[in-house]
Amino acid sequence: MAVHSVDHDLSELLTWVGNGKAQLPDFQRSWVWDDSKICKLIESISSGFPMGAAMFLQTGNSGVRFKYRPLEGVRATNLNDPDFLVLDGQQRLTTLYQVFKTAEPVATRPATNKDKVILRHYYLDIRKALDQTADRLDAVISINEKKQLTEDIGRTVILDLSTRENEFKELMYPLNIALDLSASSDWMLELNDYYEGDASIRKLFKEFNQQVLQKIQSYKIPIINVTKDTSKEAVCQIFENVNTGGVKLTVFELVTATFAADEFNLRDDWDDIQSRFKATKQSDILRLVENTNFLTAMALLISYRQSLNGTAAVSCKKRDVLKMVLGDYKANRDYLVSGFIKAASFLINQGVFTAQNLPYTSQLVPLAAIFAYAEIAGINLQIQTNKDILAHWYWCGVFGELYGGANETRYALDIVDVFNQINGGEQPETVVRASFQPRRLLSMQTRNSAAYKGVMALILQDSPLDFMSANKMDIATYLDESTDIHHIFPQNYCEQQGYDSTKWNSVINKTPIYASTNRSIGGRAPSEYIGTMANKGLTQEQMRDAISSHKVDYDLLKADDFDGFIIDRAIKLLDRIALAMGKAVSGRDSEDTIKAFGFPLEVAAD
């Protein structure tokens, strides 16, 4: 990348805007400055003060092709193809073009109401502009689309500039002719006629022309030109660095602009994909998939396929997404849509029933790419050995808490490693690296923890029964019964007993419970609400089965043995986590574990 800076006349730049020589890349979103900012900009220009540089990207790079469009307010047809795309300075150039180059009112907003659109014409009060003791901003007149300034909710007109004669009478200069030397000269001649050659008026306008208008007409703006050999990744970084007031640029916007140059509307395609997601049984989980997630998974899938041919390394970083070509996108698009749907089904089978309880949204990226490639290659992931490989990899990612940061490198490792193991190779690095410490159970207190959500999912995967009805808790009843995660030893009861909150508020003392069941439990001791279960008509065996299905010892709960319950359930949860990860949980009899729980958490007997 190379850059150079050149000063250009304001008039020249606005001519480029008007004829299309300077346009916007499609990823630039439209946005509107408020009226007060426009007045401040006019103040700077008319005073000759610098307004800062703009940044242009030279066009003509076959590797960086963006769809483009004219700036807001440009009405000309048959525009030139652009020589430059505006990366920074969009709103300033848009504002200046509308103020100085069009007869139409400028669409703006009041400073106090960003949702309201107002139309304004801009003038300079000649007398105030020449008053050395006055603030130049006071000379900038913003007036409505009727060219009237009113008060009393529009009932009283205090300034009317709707006719040329009124402009002369009030000595208000219309800024939309300031850069048109011919129009400005005509205005001056008509002003002279209006005042019948009054020498004082001629002198006044001459001073205005010399001290104000010539500053506008000779005003220069430094343009930083980014050369056409700049990469898309660099363009994205530059735009993010300079664009502090507009809509944040994502790789999706850049890829959209790139594909649009080949007449493909990625935004419309993403809308179609979302519609497909919404029509599935997995829609609640799939609503978490963002367009950037989809493109990252696409880059991962494409690069993995290319790596098998020896043409690329597996990678899905921003630069890989930005290098994506439309042909590859189209070839893999339907496979990846199917991959996300299958990934969501896999999660539901793992006990992740809702988006709220998904441990890591980020883990959907490699999971979807894995399912997509399996479909492409004809690999059956429903074979038990393959199901186990995939499940162990997934749960090691969750309980190893390995997806909490920047994950693109891990995505690439995972898709390679999972298929290597399916083909008879070693375990994935994610499985080898993952570890879970027993005392971590005590620090998992809220849904903010991915591992906390993972524990709840494992309980649901094992088809627990409702405490009060003993009915099976599947995804349908989970949703119908407004199920949520609640305390087994109720919070109020634990606080009354003075139990350690680190224990009673941890994941060890929580489980999915129907809303109606939780109301029946209330804040009572377990022995009391178990009695309520009997009153509901459940047999002793049914009550034992219902409570045991949540990995809770029925006898300990009925005896209100809180300490015994904590130890026993911690052991059961660790056993279940070890089964999910496909590897033992180490440190169950370590000094740290004994210090945290008071006992070693030995493996439960079968």
Coordinates of C-alpha atoms in Angstrom, one line a residue:
M1 CA 0.0 0.0 0.0
A2 CA 1.2 3.5 -0.8
V3 CA -0.4 6.8 0.0
H4 CA 0.2 10.4 -1.0
S5 CA -1.5 13.7 -0.1
V6 CA -2.5 16.4 -2.6
D7 CA -4.4 19.7 -1.9
H8 CA -7.5 20.1 -4.1
D9 CA -9.7 23.1 -4.6
L10 CA -13.1 22.7 -2.9
S11 CA -14.8 23.6 -6.2
E12 CA -12.9 20.9 -8.0
L13 CA -13.7 18.2 -5.5
L14 CA -17.4 19.1 -5.5
T15 CA -17.4 19.0 -9.3
W16 CA -15.9 15.5 -9.1
V17 CA -18.8 14.6 -6.7
G18 CA -21.3 16.0 -9.2
N19 CA -20.0 14.2 -12.3
G20 CA -19.3 10.9 -10.6
K21 CA -15.5 11.1 -10.7
A22 CA -15.6 10.7 -6.9
Q23 CA -18.2 8.3 -5.5
L24 CA -18.9 6.1 -2.5
P25 CA -18.0 2.4 -2.2
D26 CA -21.1 0.4 -1.6
F27 CA -20.1 -0.5 2.0
Q28 CA -20.4 3.1 3.0
R29 CA -23.7 3.6 4.7
S30 CA -25.7 6.8 4.4
W31 CA -26.0 9.0 7.4
V32 CA -26.9 12.6 8.1
W33 CA -25.2 15.4 10.0
D34 CA -27.3 17.5 12.2
D35 CA -28.0 21.2 11.4
S36 CA -25.6 22.5 14.0
K37 CA -22.6 20.5 12.6
I38 CA -23.4 21.9 9.1
C39 CA -23.4 25.4 10.4
K40 CA -20.1 24.8 12.1
L41 CA -18.6 23.4 8.8
I42 CA -19.8 26.5 6.9
E43 CA -18.2 28.7 9.6
S44 CA -14.9 26.9 9.1
I45 CA -15.0 27.1 5.3
S46 CA -16.0 30.7 5.1
S47 CA -13.3 31.6 7.7
G48 CA -10.6 29.7 5.8
F49 CA -10.1 27.4 8.7
P50 CA -8.9 23.8 8.0
M51 CA -11.6 21.2 8.1
G52 CA -9.3 18.2 8.0
A53 CA -8.3 15.9 5.2
A54 CA -10.5 13.5 3.2
M55 CA -9.3 10.0 2.1
F56 CA -9.8 8.6 -1.4
L57 CA -9.1 5.1 -2.7
Q58 CA -8.0 5.1 -6.3
T59 CA -10.0 2.7 -8.5
G60 CA -8.7 0.3 -11.1
N61 CA -7.4 -2.5 -9.0
S62 CA -8.7 -5.8 -10.4
G63 CA -8.3 -7.4 -7.0
V64 CA -10.4 -4.8 -5.1
R65 CA -13.6 -4.2 -7.0
F66 CA -16.4 -2.6 -5.1
K67 CA -19.8 -1.6 -6.3
Y68 CA -20.1 2.2 -6.0
R69 CA -22.8 4.9 -5.9
P70 CA -22.9 8.7 -6.0
L71 CA -23.0 10.8 -2.8
E72 CA -26.4 11.9 -1.5
G73 CA -27.8 14.8 -3.3
V74 CA -26.2 14.1 -6.7
R75 CA -29.0 14.2 -9.2
A76 CA -27.1 13.9 -12.5
T77 CA -27.6 11.0 -14.9
N78 CA -24.9 9.4 -17.0
L79 CA -22.3 9.8 -14.3
N80 CA -18.7 8.9 -15.1
D81 CA -17.2 5.8 -13.7
P82 CA -15.3 6.9 -10.5
D83 CA -11.6 7.5 -10.4
F84 CA -11.8 7.7 -6.7
L85 CA -13.9 6.1 -3.9
V86 CA -14.4 8.1 -0.7
L87 CA -13.1 6.3 2.4
D88 CA -13.2 9.2 4.8
G89 CA -14.9 12.5 4.4
Q90 CA -18.2 11.2 3.1
Q91 CA -20.4 13.4 5.3
R92 CA -18.3 16.6 4.9
L93 CA -18.2 16.3 1.1
T94 CA -21.9 15.3 1.0
T95 CA -22.8 18.4 3.1
L96 CA -20.6 20.7 1.1
Y97 CA -22.0 19.5 -2.2
Q98 CA -25.6 20.0 -1.0
V99 CA -24.9 23.4 0.5
F100 CA -22.8 24.9 -2.4
K101 CA -23.8 23.0 -5.5
T102 CA -27.5 22.3 -5.5
A103 CA -30.6 24.5 -5.3
E104 CA -32.4 21.8 -3.3
P105 CA -32.7 22.2 0.4
V106 CA -30.3 20.1 2.5
A107 CA -31.7 17.1 4.3
T108 CA -30.5 17.3 7.9
R109 CA -31.6 16.8 11.5
P110 CA -32.1 19.0 14.5
A111 CA -29.3 18.6 17.1
T112 CA -31.9 17.6 19.7
N113 CA -33.8 15.0 17.7
K114 CA -31.7 12.6 15.6
D115 CA -34.8 10.8 14.3
K116 CA -36.4 13.8 12.7
V117 CA -35.5 15.0 9.2
I118 CA -35.6 18.7 8.4
L119 CA -34.9 20.6 5.2
R120 CA -32.7 23.6 5.3
H121 CA -31.2 26.3 3.0
Y122 CA -28.1 28.1 4.1
Y123 CA -27.2 31.8 3.9
L124 CA -24.5 34.1 5.1
D125 CA -25.6 37.4 6.7
I126 CA -23.3 39.8 4.8
R127 CA -23.2 42.4 7.6
K128 CA -22.4 39.9 10.4
A129 CA -19.9 38.1 8.2
L130 CA -18.0 41.4 7.9
D131 CA -18.3 42.4 11.6
Q132 CA -14.9 41.7 13.1
T133 CA -16.4 41.7 16.6
A134 CA -19.1 39.1 15.7
D135 CA -18.8 35.3 15.8
R136 CA -18.7 34.0 12.3
L137 CA -21.1 31.2 13.3
D138 CA -23.7 33.9 14.0
A139 CA -23.5 35.0 10.4
V140 CA -24.5 31.4 9.2
I141 CA -28.3 31.4 8.7
S142 CA -30.1 28.1 8.5
I143 CA -33.6 28.5 7.2
N144 CA -36.5 26.1 6.4
E145 CA -37.4 24.7 2.9
K146 CA -39.7 27.6 2.4
K147 CA -36.8 30.0 3.0
Q148 CA -38.5 31.4 6.0
L149 CA -37.4 31.7 9.6
T150 CA -40.4 31.5 12.0
E151 CA -41.2 31.5 15.7
D152 CA -44.3 30.8 17.8
I153 CA -44.6 27.3 16.2
G154 CA -44.4 28.7 12.7
R155 CA -47.2 31.3 13.2
T156 CA -44.9 34.3 13.0
V157 CA -42.4 34.8 10.1
I158 CA -39.4 36.8 11.3
L159 CA -37.2 36.4 8.2
D160 CA -38.5 35.7 4.7
L161 CA -35.9 35.0 2.0
S162 CA -38.3 33.2 -0.4
T163 CA -37.7 35.8 -3.2
R164 CA -34.6 37.3 -4.6
E165 CA -35.7 40.8 -3.6
N166 CA -36.0 39.7 0.0
E167 CA -32.5 38.3 -0.1
F168 CA -31.3 41.7 -1.3
K169 CA -33.4 43.5 1.3
E170 CA -32.0 41.5 4.1
L171 CA -28.5 41.3 2.7
M172 CA -28.5 37.5 2.9
Y173 CA -26.2 35.7 0.5
P174 CA -27.3 32.3 -0.7
L175 CA -24.5 29.8 -0.3
N176 CA -25.7 27.5 -3.1
I177 CA -24.2 30.1 -5.7
A178 CA -20.9 30.7 -3.9
L179 CA -18.8 28.5 -6.1
D180 CA -20.6 29.4 -9.3
L181 CA -18.8 32.6 -10.3
S182 CA -21.3 33.5 -13.0
A183 CA -24.3 33.1 -10.8
S184 CA -22.6 35.0 -8.0
S185 CA -21.7 37.8 -10.4
D186 CA -25.3 38.0 -11.6
W187 CA -26.6 38.1 -8.0
M188 CA -24.2 41.0 -7.3
L189 CA -25.5 42.9 -10.4
E190 CA -29.1 42.4 -9.4
L191 CA -28.2 43.5 -5.8
N192 CA -26.7 46.7 -7.3
D193 CA -29.9 47.3 -9.4
Y194 CA -32.1 46.7 -6.3
Y195 CA -30.2 49.4 -4.4
E196 CA -30.1 51.6 -7.5
G197 CA -26.3 51.7 -7.5
D198 CA -25.9 52.7 -3.9
A199 CA -22.1 53.1 -3.4
S200 CA -22.2 51.9 0.2
I201 CA -23.8 48.6 -0.9
R202 CA -21.2 48.1 -3.7
K203 CA -18.5 48.7 -1.2
L204 CA -20.1 46.3 1.3
F205 CA -20.4 43.5 -1.2
K206 CA -16.8 44.1 -2.5
E207 CA -15.5 43.7 1.0
F208 CA -17.7 40.6 1.4
N209 CA -16.4 39.2 -1.8
Q210 CA -12.7 39.8 -0.8
Q211 CA -12.9 38.8 2.8
V212 CA -15.4 35.9 2.7
L213 CA -16.4 34.7 -0.8
Q214 CA -12.8 34.4 -2.1
K215 CA -11.9 32.3 0.9
I216 CA -14.7 29.9 0.0
Q217 CA -13.8 29.9 -3.7
S218 CA -10.1 29.3 -3.1
Y219 CA -10.6 26.9 -0.2
K220 CA -8.4 23.8 -0.5
I221 CA -8.9 20.4 1.1
P222 CA -6.0 17.9 1.5
I223 CA -6.8 14.6 0.0
I224 CA -5.0 11.5 1.1
N225 CA -4.9 9.2 -1.9
V226 CA -4.7 5.4 -1.1
T227 CA -3.3 3.8 -4.2
K228 CA -5.2 1.2 -6.2
D229 CA -2.8 -1.6 -5.3
T230 CA -4.1 -1.6 -1.7
S231 CA -5.6 -4.9 -0.4
K232 CA -9.1 -5.3 0.8
E233 CA -7.9 -6.1 4.3
A234 CA -5.9 -2.8 4.3
V235 CA -8.9 -0.9 3.0
C236 CA -11.1 -2.4 5.8
Q237 CA -8.5 -1.5 8.5
I238 CA -8.1 2.0 7.1
F239 CA -11.8 2.6 7.1
E240 CA -12.3 1.3 10.6
N241 CA -9.4 3.6 11.8
V242 CA -10.8 6.8 10.2
N243 CA -14.5 6.1 10.5
T244 CA -15.4 7.0 14.0
G245 CA -18.8 8.6 13.5
G246 CA -20.5 6.4 11.0
V247 CA -21.8 2.8 10.9
K248 CA -19.0 0.3 11.9
L249 CA -17.7 -1.6 8.9
T250 CA -17.7 -5.4 9.0
V251 CA -16.2 -7.9 6.6
F252 CA -19.8 -8.6 5.5
E253 CA -20.1 -5.1 4.2
L254 CA -16.8 -5.3 2.3
V255 CA -17.7 -8.7 0.8
T256 CA -21.1 -7.4 -0.1
A257 CA -19.6 -4.5 -2.0
T258 CA -17.2 -6.9 -3.7
F259 CA -19.9 -9.3 -4.8
A260 CA -22.1 -6.4 -5.9
A261 CA -19.5 -5.6 -8.5
D262 CA -20.4 -8.9 -10.1
E263 CA -24.2 -8.2 -9.8
F264 CA -24.7 -10.4 -6.8
N265 CA -26.6 -9.0 -3.8
L266 CA -25.2 -10.6 -0.7
R267 CA -27.6 -8.8 1.6
D268 CA -30.6 -10.2 -0.2
D269 CA -28.9 -13.7 -0.1
W270 CA -28.3 -13.4 3.6
D271 CA -32.0 -12.4 4.1
D272 CA -32.9 -15.6 2.2
I273 CA -30.6 -17.7 4.4
Q274 CA -32.1 -16.2 7.5
S275 CA -35.6 -17.0 6.2
R276 CA -34.5 -20.6 5.8
F277 CA -33.2 -20.7 9.3
K278 CA -36.4 -19.2 10.7
A279 CA -38.5 -21.9 9.0
T280 CA -36.6 -24.8 10.8
K281 CA -37.2 -26.5 14.1
Q282 CA -33.8 -25.2 15.1
S283 CA -34.7 -21.6 14.5
D284 CA -34.1 -20.4 18.1
I285 CA -30.5 -21.5 18.1
L286 CA -29.9 -20.4 14.5
R287 CA -31.1 -16.8 15.2
L288 CA -27.7 -16.3 16.9
V289 CA -25.9 -16.8 13.6
E290 CA -24.7 -13.5 12.3
N291 CA -23.7 -12.7 8.8
T292 CA -20.0 -12.5 9.8
N293 CA -20.3 -15.9 11.4
F294 CA -21.6 -17.3 8.2
L295 CA -18.8 -15.8 6.1
T296 CA -16.2 -17.0 8.6
A297 CA -17.6 -20.5 8.3
M298 CA -17.6 -20.2 4.6
A299 CA -14.0 -19.2 4.5
L300 CA -13.2 -22.1 6.7
L301 CA -15.0 -24.6 4.5
I302 CA -13.5 -23.2 1.3
S303 CA -10.0 -23.2 2.6
Y304 CA -10.3 -26.7 4.1
R305 CA -11.5 -28.0 0.7
Q306 CA -8.6 -26.2 -1.0
S307 CA -6.1 -27.6 1.5
L308 CA -7.0 -31.1 0.5
N309 CA -5.9 -30.2 -3.0
G310 CA -2.8 -28.7 -1.7
T311 CA -3.7 -25.2 -3.0
A312 CA -4.2 -23.4 0.3
A313 CA -3.6 -23.6 4.0
V314 CA -6.7 -23.9 6.2
S315 CA -7.5 -20.4 7.5
C316 CA -10.5 -18.2 8.1
K317 CA -9.1 -14.9 9.4
K318 CA -10.4 -11.6 8.1
R319 CA -8.1 -11.6 5.2
D320 CA -9.3 -15.0 4.1
V321 CA -12.9 -13.8 4.2
L322 CA -12.0 -10.8 2.2
K323 CA -10.2 -12.9 -0.5
M324 CA -13.4 -15.0 -1.0
V325 CA -14.5 -15.1 -4.6
L326 CA -18.1 -15.3 -5.7
G327 CA -17.8 -18.6 -7.5
D328 CA -16.5 -20.4 -4.4
Y329 CA -19.3 -18.8 -2.3
K330 CA -22.0 -20.0 -4.6
A331 CA -20.5 -23.5 -4.9
N332 CA -20.5 -23.9 -1.1
R333 CA -23.5 -21.8 0.0
D334 CA -26.2 -24.5 0.1
Y335 CA -23.9 -27.0 1.8
L336 CA -23.1 -24.5 4.5
V337 CA -26.7 -23.5 5.1
S338 CA -27.4 -27.2 5.6
G339 CA -24.4 -27.4 7.8
F340 CA -25.7 -24.8 10.2
I341 CA -29.1 -26.4 10.4
K342 CA -27.4 -29.8 11.1
A343 CA -25.1 -28.2 13.6
A344 CA -28.1 -26.8 15.5
S345 CA -29.8 -30.2 15.4
F346 CA -26.6 -31.7 16.9
L347 CA -26.7 -29.1 19.7
I348 CA -30.3 -29.9 20.5
N349 CA -29.4 -33.6 20.7
Q350 CA -26.6 -32.6 23.1
G351 CA -29.2 -30.9 25.4
V352 CA -28.8 -27.4 24.2
F353 CA -32.5 -26.6 23.6
T354 CA -32.4 -22.8 23.3
A355 CA -30.2 -20.0 22.2
Q356 CA -30.1 -18.7 25.8
N357 CA -28.4 -21.9 26.9
L358 CA -25.9 -22.2 24.1
P359 CA -22.4 -22.3 25.7
Y360 CA -20.5 -20.7 22.8
T361 CA -22.0 -19.2 19.7
S362 CA -18.5 -19.1 18.2
Q363 CA -18.3 -22.9 18.3
L364 CA -21.1 -23.0 15.7
V365 CA -18.6 -21.8 13.1
P366 CA -16.4 -24.9 12.9
L367 CA -19.3 -27.2 13.8
A368 CA -21.3 -26.0 10.7
A369 CA -18.3 -26.2 8.5
I370 CA -17.7 -29.8 9.7
F371 CA -21.2 -30.8 8.9
A372 CA -21.1 -29.0 5.5
Y373 CA -17.9 -30.8 4.4
A374 CA -19.2 -34.1 5.6
E375 CA -22.2 -33.7 3.3
I376 CA -19.9 -32.7 0.4
A377 CA -17.6 -35.7 1.0
G378 CA -20.3 -38.2 1.8
I379 CA -19.0 -38.8 5.4
N380 CA -21.7 -40.2 7.6
L381 CA -21.5 -38.4 11.0
Q382 CA -24.4 -40.5 12.3
I383 CA -22.2 -43.5 12.7
Q384 CA -21.6 -44.0 16.4
T385 CA -17.9 -43.7 16.3
N386 CA -18.1 -40.5 14.3
K387 CA -20.9 -39.2 16.6
D388 CA -18.6 -39.9 19.6
I389 CA -15.6 -38.1 18.0
L390 CA -17.7 -35.0 17.3
A391 CA -19.4 -35.0 20.7
H392 CA -16.1 -35.4 22.6
W393 CA -14.5 -32.6 20.5
Y394 CA -17.6 -30.4 21.2
W395 CA -17.7 -30.9 24.9
C396 CA -13.9 -30.5 25.3
G397 CA -14.3 -27.1 23.7
V398 CA -17.1 -26.3 26.2
F399 CA -15.6 -27.6 29.4
G400 CA -12.1 -26.7 28.5
E401 CA -13.5 -23.2 27.9
L402 CA -11.4 -22.8 24.8
Y403 CA -13.7 -20.6 22.7
G404 CA -13.8 -17.5 24.8
G405 CA -11.4 -15.3 22.8
A406 CA -10.2 -14.9 19.2
N407 CA -10.9 -18.3 17.7
E408 CA -10.0 -18.3 14.0
T409 CA -6.9 -20.3 14.5
R410 CA -8.7 -22.8 16.6
Y411 CA -11.4 -23.2 14.0
A412 CA -8.8 -24.1 11.4
L413 CA -7.2 -26.7 13.8
D414 CA -10.5 -28.2 14.7
I415 CA -11.9 -28.9 11.2
V416 CA -8.6 -30.5 10.2
D417 CA -8.2 -32.5 13.5
V418 CA -11.8 -33.8 13.6
F419 CA -11.7 -35.2 10.1
N420 CA -8.2 -36.6 10.8
Q421 CA -9.5 -38.6 13.7
I422 CA -12.5 -39.7 11.7
N423 CA -10.0 -41.0 9.2
G424 CA -8.1 -42.9 11.8
G425 CA -5.8 -40.2 13.1
E426 CA -5.0 -38.8 16.5
Q427 CA -7.4 -36.9 18.8
P428 CA -8.0 -33.2 18.0
E429 CA -5.7 -30.8 19.8
T430 CA -8.8 -29.3 21.4
V431 CA -9.5 -32.7 23.1
V432 CA -5.9 -33.2 24.2
R433 CA -5.6 -29.7 25.6
A434 CA -9.0 -29.5 27.4
S435 CA -9.1 -29.9 31.1
F436 CA -11.7 -29.4 33.8
Q437 CA -10.8 -28.7 37.4
P438 CA -13.3 -30.1 40.0
R439 CA -13.4 -26.8 42.1
R440 CA -14.5 -25.0 38.9
L441 CA -18.0 -26.3 39.8
L442 CA -18.2 -23.9 42.7
S443 CA -17.2 -20.8 40.7
M444 CA -19.9 -21.6 38.0
Q445 CA -22.7 -19.4 39.4
T446 CA -24.4 -17.9 36.4
R447 CA -25.2 -18.3 32.7
N448 CA -22.2 -16.1 32.0
S449 CA -20.1 -19.2 32.1
A450 CA -20.1 -21.5 29.0
A451 CA -19.3 -24.5 31.2
Y452 CA -22.3 -23.7 33.5
K453 CA -24.6 -23.9 30.4
G454 CA -22.8 -27.0 29.4
V455 CA -23.7 -28.7 32.7
M456 CA -27.4 -27.8 32.3
A457 CA -27.3 -29.2 28.7
L458 CA -25.8 -32.5 29.9
I459 CA -28.6 -32.9 32.4
L460 CA -31.2 -32.2 29.7
Q461 CA -29.5 -34.6 27.3
D462 CA -30.1 -37.4 29.8
S463 CA -33.9 -36.8 29.6
P464 CA -34.6 -35.8 33.2
L465 CA -38.1 -36.0 34.7
D466 CA -40.2 -33.2 36.2
F467 CA -40.1 -33.2 39.9
M468 CA -43.9 -32.8 40.4
S469 CA -45.3 -34.8 37.5
A470 CA -42.5 -37.2 36.7
N471 CA -43.1 -36.5 33.0
K472 CA -40.1 -36.6 30.7
M473 CA -38.5 -33.2 30.1
D474 CA -37.8 -33.1 26.4
I475 CA -37.4 -30.0 24.2
A476 CA -41.2 -29.7 23.6
T477 CA -42.1 -29.7 27.3
Y478 CA -39.0 -27.7 28.2
L479 CA -40.4 -24.8 26.1
D480 CA -44.1 -25.3 26.8
E481 CA -43.5 -25.3 30.6
S482 CA -41.4 -22.2 30.6
T483 CA -38.5 -24.2 32.1
D484 CA -35.6 -22.4 33.6
I485 CA -32.6 -23.1 35.9
H486 CA -33.5 -23.0 39.6
H487 CA -32.0 -24.0 42.9
I488 CA -32.6 -27.5 44.2
F489 CA -32.1 -26.4 47.9
P490 CA -34.1 -23.1 47.5
Q491 CA -32.2 -19.9 47.9
N492 CA -34.4 -18.6 50.8
Y493 CA -34.0 -21.8 52.7
C494 CA -30.2 -21.8 52.2
E495 CA -30.0 -18.2 53.4
Q496 CA -32.1 -19.0 56.5
Q497 CA -29.8 -21.9 57.3
G498 CA -26.7 -19.8 56.8
Y499 CA -25.2 -22.1 54.1
D500 CA -22.2 -21.0 52.2
S501 CA -23.4 -19.1 49.1
T502 CA -20.4 -20.3 47.1
K503 CA -22.0 -23.8 47.3
W504 CA -25.7 -23.2 47.3
N505 CA -25.6 -20.7 44.4
S506 CA -23.2 -22.8 42.3
V507 CA -24.2 -25.1 39.4
I508 CA -24.0 -28.0 41.8
N509 CA -27.3 -26.8 43.5
K510 CA -29.1 -26.0 40.2
T511 CA -31.1 -27.9 37.6
P512 CA -33.7 -27.3 34.9
I513 CA -37.1 -27.0 36.6
Y514 CA -40.6 -26.3 35.1
A515 CA -42.0 -22.9 36.1
S516 CA -45.0 -24.5 37.8
T517 CA -42.9 -26.9 39.7
N518 CA -40.6 -24.1 40.9
R519 CA -43.6 -22.3 42.2
S520 CA -44.6 -25.4 44.1
I521 CA -41.2 -25.8 45.6
G522 CA -41.2 -22.2 46.8
G523 CA -38.6 -21.4 49.5
R524 CA -39.2 -24.6 51.5
A525 CA -36.9 -27.3 52.7
P526 CA -36.5 -30.2 50.2
S527 CA -38.1 -32.6 52.7
E528 CA -41.2 -30.3 52.6
Y529 CA -41.5 -30.0 48.9
I530 CA -40.9 -33.7 48.4
G531 CA -44.0 -34.2 50.6
T532 CA -45.9 -32.0 48.1
M533 CA -44.8 -34.4 45.3
A534 CA -46.4 -37.3 47.2
N535 CA -49.6 -35.2 47.5
K536 CA -49.6 -34.9 43.6
G537 CA -50.1 -38.6 43.5
L538 CA -46.5 -39.8 42.8
T539 CA -45.4 -43.1 44.2
Q540 CA -42.2 -43.3 46.2
E541 CA -40.5 -45.0 43.3
Q542 CA -41.7 -42.2 40.9
M543 CA -40.4 -39.5 43.2
R544 CA -37.1 -41.3 43.5
D545 CA -36.8 -41.7 39.8
A546 CA -37.7 -38.0 39.1
I547 CA -35.2 -36.6 41.5
S548 CA -32.5 -39.1 40.6
S549 CA -32.8 -38.2 36.9
H550 CA -31.4 -34.8 37.8
K551 CA -28.3 -36.5 39.3
V552 CA -29.5 -35.9 42.8
D553 CA -29.5 -38.4 45.6
Y554 CA -33.1 -38.8 46.7
D555 CA -32.3 -39.9 50.2
L556 CA -29.9 -37.0 50.9
L557 CA -32.4 -34.5 49.5
K558 CA -35.3 -35.9 51.6
A559 CA -33.1 -35.7 54.7
D560 CA -32.2 -32.1 54.0
D561 CA -28.5 -33.1 54.1
F562 CA -27.1 -30.1 52.3
D563 CA -23.4 -31.0 52.7
G564 CA -23.9 -34.6 51.7
F565 CA -25.9 -33.5 48.7
I566 CA -23.2 -31.0 47.5
I567 CA -20.5 -33.7 47.6
D568 CA -22.6 -36.4 46.0
R569 CA -23.9 -34.2 43.2
A570 CA -20.5 -32.8 42.5
I571 CA -19.2 -36.3 42.0
K572 CA -22.1 -37.2 39.7
L573 CA -21.6 -34.0 37.6
L574 CA -17.9 -34.6 37.3
D575 CA -18.6 -38.2 36.2
R576 CA -21.0 -36.9 33.5
I577 CA -18.6 -34.2 32.4
A578 CA -15.8 -36.8 32.0
L579 CA -18.2 -39.0 30.0
A580 CA -19.0 -36.1 27.7
M581 CA -15.4 -35.1 27.2
G582 CA -14.3 -38.7 26.7
K583 CA -11.5 -38.2 29.2
A584 CA -11.1 -38.3 33.0
V585 CA -11.4 -35.2 35.1
S586 CA -8.1 -34.9 37.0
G587 CA -7.5 -33.5 40.4
R588 CA -10.6 -35.0 42.1
D589 CA -8.5 -36.0 45.1
S590 CA -6.1 -33.1 45.1
E591 CA -5.4 -30.8 48.0
D592 CA -7.3 -28.0 46.3
T593 CA -10.3 -30.1 45.8
I594 CA -10.3 -31.3 49.4
K595 CA -9.9 -27.8 50.6
A596 CA -12.8 -26.5 48.5
F597 CA -15.2 -29.4 49.2
G598 CA -14.0 -30.9 52.4
F599 CA -13.7 -34.3 50.8
P600 CA -12.0 -35.9 47.7
L601 CA -14.5 -36.2 44.9
E602 CA -14.0 -39.8 44.2
V603 CA -15.6 -41.4 41.1
A604 CA -19.2 -42.5 41.9
A605 CA -19.8 -46.3 41.9
D606 CA -21.9 -47.6 39.0

